[in-house]
């Protein structure tokens, strides 16, 4: 099946710093979604990307759908302590498995105050 | 976005028993899914809950172990049958809304002793 390679696995950054994480795949995806999961909670949708090359912002968050449809990145500007959590990328493949949302392994973000 | 609730939010169960998890959505949705998140891991799709017909299971998941009901467009249940400690996970209900945007419930935390 299709896989998403998400990096980095974890990050430990200073408050106020910018953060970048990405997902790559050897195959194309129709949609890229970025989620954040806080401890004890379900994943919360941050940004959804639907077209190759699309760049979308949500407050301090910016995400892009790679032009090749095989990658996406998420940037967080001026990180704050509440940014702590696990960030997941996810995508819908274009095949008959298009109903299935494929997830990356997650990026654990820790912020030093 | 859809508001999704799950019951119970957490449970501790004895091996060999079964637990039924309920998922309620505040609006009618075409597609509902059940995911499992094992400790420290990413999300894995168990099955797609189909309204009025049998669920569609992913490789590695079977109906006898994870029977699913979906009597209408706003409700679904997942049963974890004959539980063992290996079933200790977070179980998440998810719905698709607005094309390929997908939302998750808060999860049910299951510990099997």
Coordinates of N, CA and C in Angstrom, one line a residue:
Chain A
X1 N 0.8 -1.2 0.0 CA 0.0 0.0 0.0 C 0.8 1.2 0.0
X2 N 0.2 2.4 -0.2 CA 1.0 3.6 -0.3 C 1.4 4.1 1.1
X3 N 2.5 4.7 1.2 CA 3.1 5.1 2.5 C 3.5 6.5 2.5
X4 N 3.4 7.2 3.6 CA 3.9 8.6 3.8 C 5.0 8.6 4.7
X5 N 6.1 9.2 4.3 CA 7.3 9.3 5.1 C 7.3 10.7 5.7
X6 N 7.1 10.8 7.0 CA 7.0 12.1 7.7 C 8.3 12.4 8.5
X7 N 8.8 13.6 8.4 CA 10.0 14.0 9.1 C 9.9 15.4 9.6
X8 N 10.6 15.8 10.7 CA 11.4 14.8 11.5 C 10.4 14.0 12.4
X9 N 11.0 13.0 13.1 CA 10.2 12.2 14.0 C 9.8 13.1 15.2
X10 N 10.8 13.9 15.7 CA 10.5 14.8 16.8 C 11.3 16.0 16.7
X11 N 10.9 17.1 17.4 CA 11.5 18.3 17.4 C 11.4 19.0 18.8
X12 N 12.5 19.6 19.2 CA 12.5 20.3 20.5 C 13.1 21.7 20.2
X13 N 12.2 22.6 20.2 CA 12.6 23.9 19.8 C 12.3 25.0 20.8
X14 N 12.9 26.1 20.6 CA 12.7 27.3 21.5 C 11.4 28.0 21.2
X15 N 10.8 28.5 22.2 CA 9.6 29.3 22.0 C 9.9 30.5 21.1
X16 N 9.1 30.8 20.1 CA 9.3 31.9 19.2 C 10.0 31.5 17.9
X17 N 10.6 30.3 17.9 CA 11.2 29.8 16.6 C 10.1 29.3 15.6
X18 N 10.6 29.3 14.4 CA 9.7 28.7 13.3 C 10.0 27.2 13.2
X19 N 9.0 26.5 12.8 CA 9.0 25.0 12.7 C 8.6 24.6 11.3
X20 N 9.3 23.6 10.8 CA 9.0 23.1 9.5 C 9.0 21.5 9.6
X21 N 8.0 20.9 9.0 CA 7.9 19.5 8.9 C 7.4 19.1 7.6
X22 N 7.7 17.9 7.1 CA 7.2 17.5 5.8 C 6.9 16.1 5.7
X23 N 6.1 15.8 4.6 CA 5.8 14.4 4.3 C 6.1 14.2 2.8
X24 N 6.6 13.0 2.5 CA 6.9 12.6 1.1 C 6.4 11.2 0.9
X25 N 6.1 11.0 -0.4 CA 5.7 9.7 -0.8 C 6.3 9.3 -2.2
X26 N 6.4 8.0 -2.5 CA 6.8 7.6 -3.8 C 5.7 7.6 -4.8
X27 N 4.5 7.8 -4.3 CA 3.3 7.8 -5.2 C 2.5 9.1 -5.0
X28 N 1.6 9.4 -5.9 CA 0.9 10.7 -5.8 C -0.3 10.6 -4.9
X29 N -0.7 11.7 -4.4 CA -1.9 11.8 -3.6 C -2.8 12.9 -4.1
X30 N -4.1 12.7 -3.9 CA -5.1 13.7 -4.4 C -5.3 14.8 -3.4
X31 N -5.2 14.5 -2.1 CA -5.4 15.5 -1.1 C -4.4 15.3 0.0
X32 N -4.0 16.4 0.6 CA -3.1 16.3 1.8 C -3.8 17.0 2.9
X33 N -3.8 16.4 4.1 CA -4.4 16.9 5.3 C -3.4 16.9 6.4
X34 N -3.4 18.0 7.2 CA -2.5 18.1 8.3 C -3.3 18.1 9.6
X35 N -3.0 17.3 10.6 CA -3.7 17.2 11.9 C -2.7 17.4 13.0
X36 N -3.3 17.9 14.1 CA -2.6 18.0 15.4 C -3.4 17.2 16.4
X37 N -2.6 16.4 17.2 CA -3.2 15.6 18.2 C -2.6 15.9 19.6
X38 N -3.4 16.4 20.5 CA -3.0 16.7 21.8 C -3.1 15.4 22.7
X39 N -2.4 15.3 23.8 CA -2.5 14.1 24.6 C -3.9 13.9 25.1
X40 N -4.4 12.6 24.9 CA -5.8 12.3 25.4 C -6.9 12.8 24.5
X41 N -6.5 13.3 23.3 CA -7.5 13.8 22.4 C -7.5 13.1 21.0
X42 N -8.5 13.3 20.2 CA -8.4 12.9 18.8 C -7.7 13.9 17.9
X43 N -7.3 13.5 16.8 CA -6.6 14.4 15.9 C -7.6 15.6 15.4
X44 N -7.1 16.8 15.4 CA -7.8 17.9 15.0 C -7.3 18.4 13.6
X45 N -8.2 18.6 12.7 CA -7.7 19.0 11.3 C -7.2 20.5 11.4
X46 N -6.0 20.7 10.9 CA -5.4 22.0 10.8 C -5.6 22.7 9.5
X47 N -5.2 22.0 8.5 CA -5.2 22.5 7.1 C -5.5 21.4 6.1
X48 N -6.3 21.6 5.1 CA -6.6 20.7 4.0 C -6.1 21.3 2.7
X49 N -5.5 20.5 1.9 CA -4.9 20.9 0.6 C -5.5 20.0 -0.5
X50 N -6.0 20.6 -1.5 CA -6.7 19.9 -2.5 C -6.1 19.9 -3.9
X51 N -5.2 20.9 -4.2 CA -4.7 21.0 -5.5 C -3.2 21.1 -5.5
X52 N -2.5 20.5 -6.5 CA -1.1 20.6 -6.6 C -0.6 22.0 -6.6
X53 N 0.4 22.4 -5.8 CA 0.9 23.7 -5.8 C 0.2 24.6 -4.8
X54 N -0.9 24.2 -4.3 CA -1.7 25.0 -3.4 C -1.0 25.3 -2.1
X55 N -1.0 26.6 -1.7 CA -0.4 27.1 -0.5 C -1.5 27.7 0.4
X56 N -1.7 27.2 1.6 CA -2.8 27.6 2.4 C -2.3 28.0 3.8
X57 N -2.8 29.0 4.4 CA -2.4 29.5 5.7 C -3.6 29.4 6.7
X58 N -3.3 29.1 7.9 CA -4.4 29.1 9.0 C -3.7 29.7 10.2
X59 N -3.8 31.1 10.3 CA -3.1 31.7 11.5 C -1.6 31.6 11.3
X60 N -0.9 31.0 12.3 CA 0.5 30.9 12.2 C 1.0 29.7 11.4
X61 N 0.0 28.9 10.9 CA 0.3 27.7 10.1 C 0.3 28.0 8.6
X62 N 1.2 27.4 7.9 CA 1.2 27.4 6.5 C 1.5 26.1 6.0
X63 N 0.8 25.6 5.0 CA 1.0 24.3 4.4 C 1.0 24.4 2.9
X64 N 1.7 23.5 2.2 CA 1.7 23.5 0.8 C 1.6 22.1 0.2
X65 N 0.8 22.0 -0.8 CA 0.7 20.7 -1.6 C 1.7 20.7 -2.7
X66 N 2.7 19.8 -2.6 CA 3.8 19.8 -3.6 C 3.3 19.7 -5.0
X67 N 4.0 20.4 -5.9 CA 3.6 20.4 -7.3 C 3.7 19.0 -8.0
X68 N 4.5 18.1 -7.5 CA 4.5 16.8 -8.0 C 3.4 15.9 -7.4
X69 N 2.7 16.4 -6.4 CA 1.6 15.7 -5.7 C 2.2 14.6 -4.8
X70 N 3.5 14.6 -4.6 CA 4.1 13.5 -3.8 C 4.6 14.0 -2.5
X71 N 4.4 15.3 -2.2 CA 4.9 15.8 -0.9 C 4.1 17.0 -0.4
X72 N 4.3 17.3 0.9 CA 3.6 18.4 1.5 C 4.5 18.9 2.7
X73 N 4.4 20.2 2.9 CA 5.1 20.6 4.2 C 4.1 21.4 5.0
X74 N 4.4 21.5 6.3 CA 3.7 22.4 7.2 C 4.7 23.2 8.0
X75 N 4.5 24.5 8.0 CA 5.3 25.4 8.7 C 4.5 26.1 9.8
X76 N 5.1 26.2 11.0 CA 4.5 26.9 12.1 C 5.4 28.1 12.4
X77 N 4.9 29.3 12.4 CA 5.8 30.5 12.7 C 5.6 30.9 14.2
X78 N 6.7 31.4 14.7 CA 6.7 31.9 16.1 C 6.0 31.0 17.1
X79 N 6.6 29.8 17.2 CA 6.0 28.8 18.0 C 5.8 29.2 19.5
X80 N 4.7 28.7 20.1 CA 4.3 29.0 21.4 C 4.1 27.7 22.2
X81 N 4.1 27.7 23.5 CA 4.0 26.4 24.3 C 2.8 25.6 23.9
X82 N 1.7 26.1 23.5 CA 0.5 25.3 23.2 C 0.6 24.6 21.8
X83 N 1.7 24.9 21.1 CA 1.9 24.2 19.9 C 2.4 22.7 20.1
X84 N 2.7 22.4 21.4 CA 3.2 21.1 21.7 C 2.1 20.1 21.3
X85 N 2.6 19.0 20.8 CA 1.7 17.9 20.4 C 2.3 17.1 19.3
X86 N 1.5 16.2 18.7 CA 1.9 15.4 17.6 C 1.2 15.8 16.4
X87 N 2.0 16.1 15.3 CA 1.4 16.5 14.0 C 1.5 15.4 13.1
X88 N 0.4 15.1 12.4 CA 0.3 14.1 11.4 C -0.1 14.6 10.1
X89 N 0.6 14.1 9.0 CA 0.2 14.4 7.7 C -0.6 13.2 7.3
X90 N -1.5 13.4 6.3 CA -2.4 12.3 5.8 C -2.8 12.7 4.4
X91 N -3.0 11.7 3.6 CA -3.4 11.9 2.2 C -4.3 10.9 1.7
X92 N -5.1 11.3 0.6 CA -6.0 10.4 -0.1 C -5.3 10.0 -1.4
X93 N -5.1 8.7 -1.6 CA -4.5 8.2 -2.9 C -5.5 8.3 -4.0
X94 N -5.1 8.4 -5.2 CA -6.1 8.6 -6.3 C -6.7 7.3 -6.8
X95 N -6.2 6.2 -6.3 CA -6.7 4.9 -6.9 C -8.0 4.5 -6.3
X96 N -8.4 3.3 -6.5 CA -9.7 2.8 -6.0 C -9.6 2.8 -4.5
X97 N -8.4 3.0 -3.9 CA -8.3 3.1 -2.4 C -8.5 4.5 -2.0
X98 N -9.1 5.4 -2.8 CA -9.2 6.8 -2.5 C -10.0 7.1 -1.3
X99 N -10.8 6.1 -0.9 CA -11.5 6.4 0.4 C -10.7 6.3 1.6
X100 N -9.5 5.6 1.4 CA -8.7 5.4 2.6 C -7.7 6.5 2.8
X101 N -7.7 7.1 4.0 CA -6.8 8.1 4.3 C -5.5 7.5 4.9
X102 N -4.4 7.8 4.2 CA -3.1 7.2 4.7 C -2.4 8.2 5.6
X103 N -1.9 7.8 6.7 CA -1.2 8.6 7.7 C 0.3 8.5 7.7
X104 N 0.9 9.6 7.9 CA 2.4 9.5 8.3 C 2.5 9.1 9.7
X105 N 3.8 8.9 10.1 CA 4.1 8.4 11.5 C 4.0 9.5 12.5
X106 N 3.9 10.7 12.1 CA 3.8 11.8 13.1 C 5.1 12.5 13.4
X107 N 5.0 13.7 13.8 CA 6.1 14.5 14.3 C 5.8 15.0 15.7
X108 N 6.6 14.7 16.6 CA 6.3 15.1 18.0 C 7.0 16.5 18.2
X109 N 6.2 17.5 18.6 CA 6.8 18.8 18.8 C 6.8 19.2 20.2
X110 N 8.0 19.5 20.7 CA 8.1 20.0 22.1 C 8.7 21.4 22.0
X111 N 8.2 22.2 22.8 CA 8.6 23.6 22.8 C 9.2 24.0 24.2
X112 N 10.4 24.6 24.2 CA 11.0 25.1 25.4 C 10.5 26.5 25.6
X113 N 10.0 26.8 26.8 CA 9.5 28.1 27.1 C 10.6 29.0 27.6
Chain B
X1 N -17.6 22.3 10.4 CA -17.2 20.9 10.5 C -18.1 20.1 11.4
X2 N -18.2 18.8 11.1 CA -19.0 17.9 11.9 C -18.5 17.8 13.3
X3 N -19.5 17.7 14.3 CA -19.1 17.5 15.7 C -19.4 16.0 15.9
X4 N -18.3 15.3 16.4 CA -18.4 13.9 16.6 C -18.2 13.6 18.1
X5 N -19.1 12.8 18.6 CA -18.9 12.3 20.0 C -18.8 10.8 20.1
X6 N -18.0 10.3 21.0 CA -17.8 8.9 21.2 C -18.1 8.5 22.7
X7 N -18.7 7.3 22.8 CA -18.9 6.8 24.2 C -18.5 5.3 24.2
X8 N -17.8 4.9 25.2 CA -17.3 5.7 26.3 C -16.0 6.4 25.9
X9 N -15.6 7.3 26.7 CA -14.3 8.0 26.4 C -13.1 7.1 26.8
X10 N -13.3 6.3 27.8 CA -12.2 5.3 28.2 C -12.9 4.2 28.9
X11 N -12.2 3.1 28.9 CA -12.6 1.9 29.7 C -11.5 1.0 30.0
X12 N -11.6 0.3 31.1 CA -10.7 -0.8 31.4 C -11.5 -2.1 31.4
X13 N -11.0 -3.0 30.6 CA -11.8 -4.3 30.5 C -10.9 -5.5 30.8
X14 N -11.6 -6.6 31.1 CA -10.9 -7.8 31.3 C -10.8 -8.6 30.0
X15 N -9.7 -9.3 29.9 CA -9.5 -10.1 28.7 C -10.7 -11.1 28.5
X16 N -11.0 -11.4 27.2 CA -12.1 -12.3 26.9 C -13.5 -11.6 26.8
X17 N -13.6 -10.4 27.3 CA -14.8 -9.7 27.2 C -14.9 -8.9 25.9
X18 N -16.1 -8.2 25.7 CA -16.3 -7.4 24.5 C -16.7 -6.0 25.0
X19 N -16.4 -5.0 24.1 CA -16.8 -3.6 24.4 C -17.3 -3.0 23.1
X20 N -18.5 -2.4 23.3 CA -19.1 -1.7 22.1 C -18.9 -0.2 22.3
X21 N -18.3 0.5 21.3 CA -18.0 1.9 21.2 C -19.0 2.6 20.3
X22 N -19.6 3.6 20.8 CA -20.6 4.4 20.0 C -20.0 5.6 19.4
X23 N -20.5 6.0 18.2 CA -20.1 7.2 17.6 C -21.3 7.9 17.1
X24 N -21.5 9.2 17.5 CA -22.6 10.0 17.1 C -22.1 11.3 16.4
X25 N -22.7 11.6 15.3 CA -22.3 12.8 14.5 C -23.5 13.7 14.5
X26 N -23.2 15.0 14.6 CA -24.3 16.0 14.7 C -25.0 16.3 13.3
X27 N -24.5 15.7 12.3 CA -25.1 15.9 11.0 C -25.0 14.6 10.1
X28 N -25.8 14.5 9.1 CA -25.8 13.3 8.3 C -24.5 13.3 7.5
X29 N -23.8 12.2 7.5 CA -22.6 12.1 6.7 C -22.6 10.8 5.9
X30 N -22.0 10.8 4.7 CA -22.1 9.7 3.9 C -21.1 8.6 4.3
X31 N -19.9 9.1 4.7 CA -18.8 8.1 5.0 C -18.4 8.2 6.4
X32 N -18.4 7.1 7.1 CA -17.9 7.0 8.5 C -16.8 5.9 8.5
X33 N -15.8 6.1 9.3 CA -14.7 5.2 9.4 C -14.3 4.9 10.9
X34 N -13.7 3.8 11.1 CA -13.2 3.5 12.4 C -11.7 3.2 12.3
X35 N -10.9 3.9 13.2 CA -9.4 3.8 13.2 C -9.0 3.3 14.5
X36 N -7.8 2.7 14.5 CA -7.1 2.3 15.8 C -5.8 3.0 15.8
X37 N -5.5 3.4 17.0 CA -4.2 4.1 17.3 C -3.5 3.3 18.5
X38 N -2.6 2.5 18.2 CA -1.9 1.8 19.2 C -0.9 2.7 19.9
X39 N -0.5 2.4 21.2 CA 0.3 3.3 22.0 C 1.5 3.8 21.2
X40 N 1.7 5.1 21.1 CA 2.9 5.7 20.5 C 2.9 5.6 19.0
X41 N 1.8 5.1 18.4 CA 1.8 4.9 16.9 C 0.9 5.9 16.2
X42 N 0.9 5.7 14.9 CA 0.0 6.5 14.0 C -1.4 5.8 13.9
X43 N -2.2 6.3 13.1 CA -3.6 5.8 13.0 C -3.6 4.8 11.9
X44 N -4.4 3.7 12.1 CA -4.6 2.7 11.2 C -6.1 2.5 10.9
X45 N -6.5 2.4 9.7 CA -7.9 2.2 9.4 C -8.3 0.8 9.6
X46 N -9.4 0.6 10.4 CA -10.0 -0.7 10.6 C -10.9 -1.0 9.6
X47 N -11.9 -0.1 9.3 CA -13.0 -0.4 8.4 C -13.7 0.9 8.0
X48 N -14.4 0.8 6.9 CA -15.4 1.8 6.5 C -16.8 1.3 6.9
X49 N -17.5 2.1 7.7 CA -18.8 1.7 8.1 C -19.8 2.2 7.0
X50 N -20.5 1.2 6.4 CA -21.4 1.5 5.3 C -22.9 1.5 5.9
X51 N -23.6 2.5 5.5 CA -25.0 2.6 6.0 C -25.8 1.6 5.3
X52 N -26.5 0.7 6.0 CA -27.4 -0.3 5.5 C -26.7 -1.5 4.9
X53 N -25.4 -1.6 5.0 CA -24.8 -2.8 4.5 C -23.6 -3.1 5.4
X54 N -22.9 -4.3 5.1 CA -21.8 -4.7 5.9 C -20.6 -3.7 5.7
X55 N -19.9 -3.6 6.8 CA -18.7 -2.7 6.7 C -17.6 -3.3 5.8
X56 N -16.7 -2.4 5.3 CA -15.6 -2.8 4.5 C -14.4 -2.8 5.3
X57 N -13.8 -4.0 5.5 CA -12.6 -4.1 6.4 C -11.3 -4.0 5.7
X58 N -10.3 -3.4 6.3 CA -9.0 -3.4 5.8 C -8.2 -4.7 6.1
X59 N -7.2 -4.9 5.4 CA -6.4 -6.1 5.6 C -5.9 -6.2 7.0
X60 N -6.1 -7.3 7.6 CA -5.7 -7.5 9.0 C -6.8 -7.4 10.0
X61 N -7.9 -6.9 9.6 CA -9.1 -6.7 10.5 C -10.3 -7.5 9.9
X62 N -11.0 -8.2 10.8 CA -12.0 -9.1 10.4 C -13.3 -8.8 11.2
X63 N -14.4 -9.1 10.6 CA -15.7 -8.8 11.1 C -16.0 -9.5 12.4
X64 N -15.5 -10.7 12.6 CA -15.7 -11.4 13.8 C -15.1 -10.8 15.0
X65 N -14.0 -10.1 14.8 CA -13.2 -9.4 15.9 C -13.7 -8.0 16.1
X66 N -14.1 -7.4 15.0 CA -14.5 -5.9 15.1 C -15.8 -5.7 14.3
X67 N -16.9 -6.3 14.8 CA -18.2 -6.1 14.2 C -18.6 -4.6 14.3
X68 N -19.2 -4.1 13.2 CA -19.5 -2.7 13.1 C -21.0 -2.6 12.6
X69 N -21.7 -1.7 13.2 CA -23.1 -1.4 12.8 C -23.1 0.1 12.3
X70 N -24.0 0.3 11.4 CA -24.3 1.7 11.0 C -25.7 1.8 10.5
X71 N -26.6 2.0 11.5 CA -28.0 1.9 11.2 C -28.6 3.2 10.5
X72 N -27.8 4.3 10.6 CA -28.3 5.5 9.9 C -27.1 6.4 9.5
X73 N -27.3 7.6 9.0 CA -26.3 8.4 8.6 C -25.6 9.2 9.6
X74 N -26.0 9.1 10.9 CA -25.4 9.9 12.0 C -24.8 9.0 13.1
X75 N -24.9 7.7 13.0 CA -24.5 6.8 14.1 C -23.9 5.6 13.7
X76 N -22.9 5.1 14.4 CA -22.2 3.9 14.2 C -21.7 3.3 15.5
X77 N -21.5 2.0 15.5 CA -20.9 1.3 16.7 C -19.8 0.4 16.2
X78 N -18.7 0.3 17.0 CA -17.6 -0.7 16.8 C -17.6 -1.5 18.0
X79 N -17.6 -2.8 17.9 CA -17.4 -3.7 19.0 C -16.0 -4.4 18.9
X80 N -15.3 -4.4 20.0 CA -14.0 -5.1 20.1 C -14.3 -6.4 20.8
X81 N -14.2 -7.5 20.1 CA -14.7 -8.7 20.7 C -13.6 -9.6 21.3
X82 N -13.9 -10.4 22.3 CA -12.9 -11.3 22.9 C -11.6 -10.6 23.0
X83 N -11.6 -9.6 23.8 CA -10.4 -8.7 23.9 C -9.2 -9.4 24.6
X84 N -8.1 -9.0 24.1 CA -6.8 -9.4 24.7 C -6.0 -8.1 25.0
X85 N -4.9 -8.2 25.8 CA -4.1 -7.0 26.1 C -3.6 -6.3 24.8
X86 N -3.4 -7.0 23.7 CA -3.0 -6.4 22.5 C -4.0 -5.5 21.8
X87 N -5.2 -5.6 22.3 CA -6.3 -4.7 21.8 C -6.3 -3.3 22.5
X88 N -5.4 -3.2 23.5 CA -5.3 -1.9 24.2 C -4.9 -0.8 23.2
X89 N -5.7 0.2 23.0 CA -5.5 1.2 22.0 C -6.4 2.3 22.2
X90 N -6.3 3.3 21.3 CA -7.3 4.4 21.2 C -8.1 4.0 19.9
X91 N -9.4 4.0 20.0 CA -10.3 3.7 18.9 C -11.0 5.0 18.5
X92 N -10.9 5.4 17.2 CA -11.3 6.7 16.8 C -12.4 6.5 15.7
X93 N -13.4 7.3 15.8 CA -14.4 7.4 14.8 C -14.1 8.6 13.9
X94 N -14.3 8.5 12.6 CA -14.0 9.6 11.7 C -15.1 9.7 10.6
X95 N -15.3 10.9 10.2 CA -16.3 11.1 9.1 C -15.7 12.0 8.0
X96 N -16.2 11.8 6.8 CA -15.8 12.6 5.7 C -16.9 13.6 5.4
X97 N -16.5 14.8 5.2 CA -17.5 15.8 4.9 C -16.9 16.9 4.0
X98 N -17.7 17.4 3.1 CA -17.2 18.4 2.2 C -16.1 17.9 1.3
X99 N -16.4 16.8 0.6 CA -15.4 16.3 -0.4 C -14.5 15.3 0.3
X100 N -13.2 15.7 0.4 CA -12.2 14.8 1.0 C -11.7 15.3 2.4
X101 N -12.4 16.2 3.0 CA -12.0 16.6 4.3 C -12.5 15.6 5.3
X102 N -11.7 15.2 6.2 CA -12.1 14.2 7.2 C -11.8 14.6 8.6
X103 N -12.8 14.4 9.5 CA -12.7 14.8 10.9 C -12.8 13.6 11.8
X104 N -12.2 13.8 13.0 CA -12.1 12.7 13.9 C -12.8 13.0 15.2
X105 N -13.3 11.9 15.9 CA -13.9 12.1 17.2 C -12.8 12.1 18.2
X106 N -13.2 12.3 19.5 CA -12.2 12.4 20.6 C -11.5 11.1 21.0
X107 N -12.0 10.0 20.5 CA -11.4 8.7 20.7 C -11.9 8.0 22.0
X108 N -11.8 6.7 22.0 CA -12.1 5.9 23.2 C -10.8 5.1 23.6
X109 N -10.4 5.4 24.8 CA -9.1 4.8 25.3 C -9.4 3.5 26.0
X110 N -8.9 2.4 25.4 CA -9.2 1.1 25.9 C -8.0 0.4 26.5
X111 N -8.1 0.0 27.7 CA -7.0 -0.8 28.3 C -7.6 -2.2 28.7
X112 N -6.9 -3.2 28.2 CA -7.4 -4.6 28.4 C -6.4 -5.2 29.4
X113 N -6.9 -5.7 30.5 CA -6.0 -6.4 31.5 C -6.0 -7.9 31.4

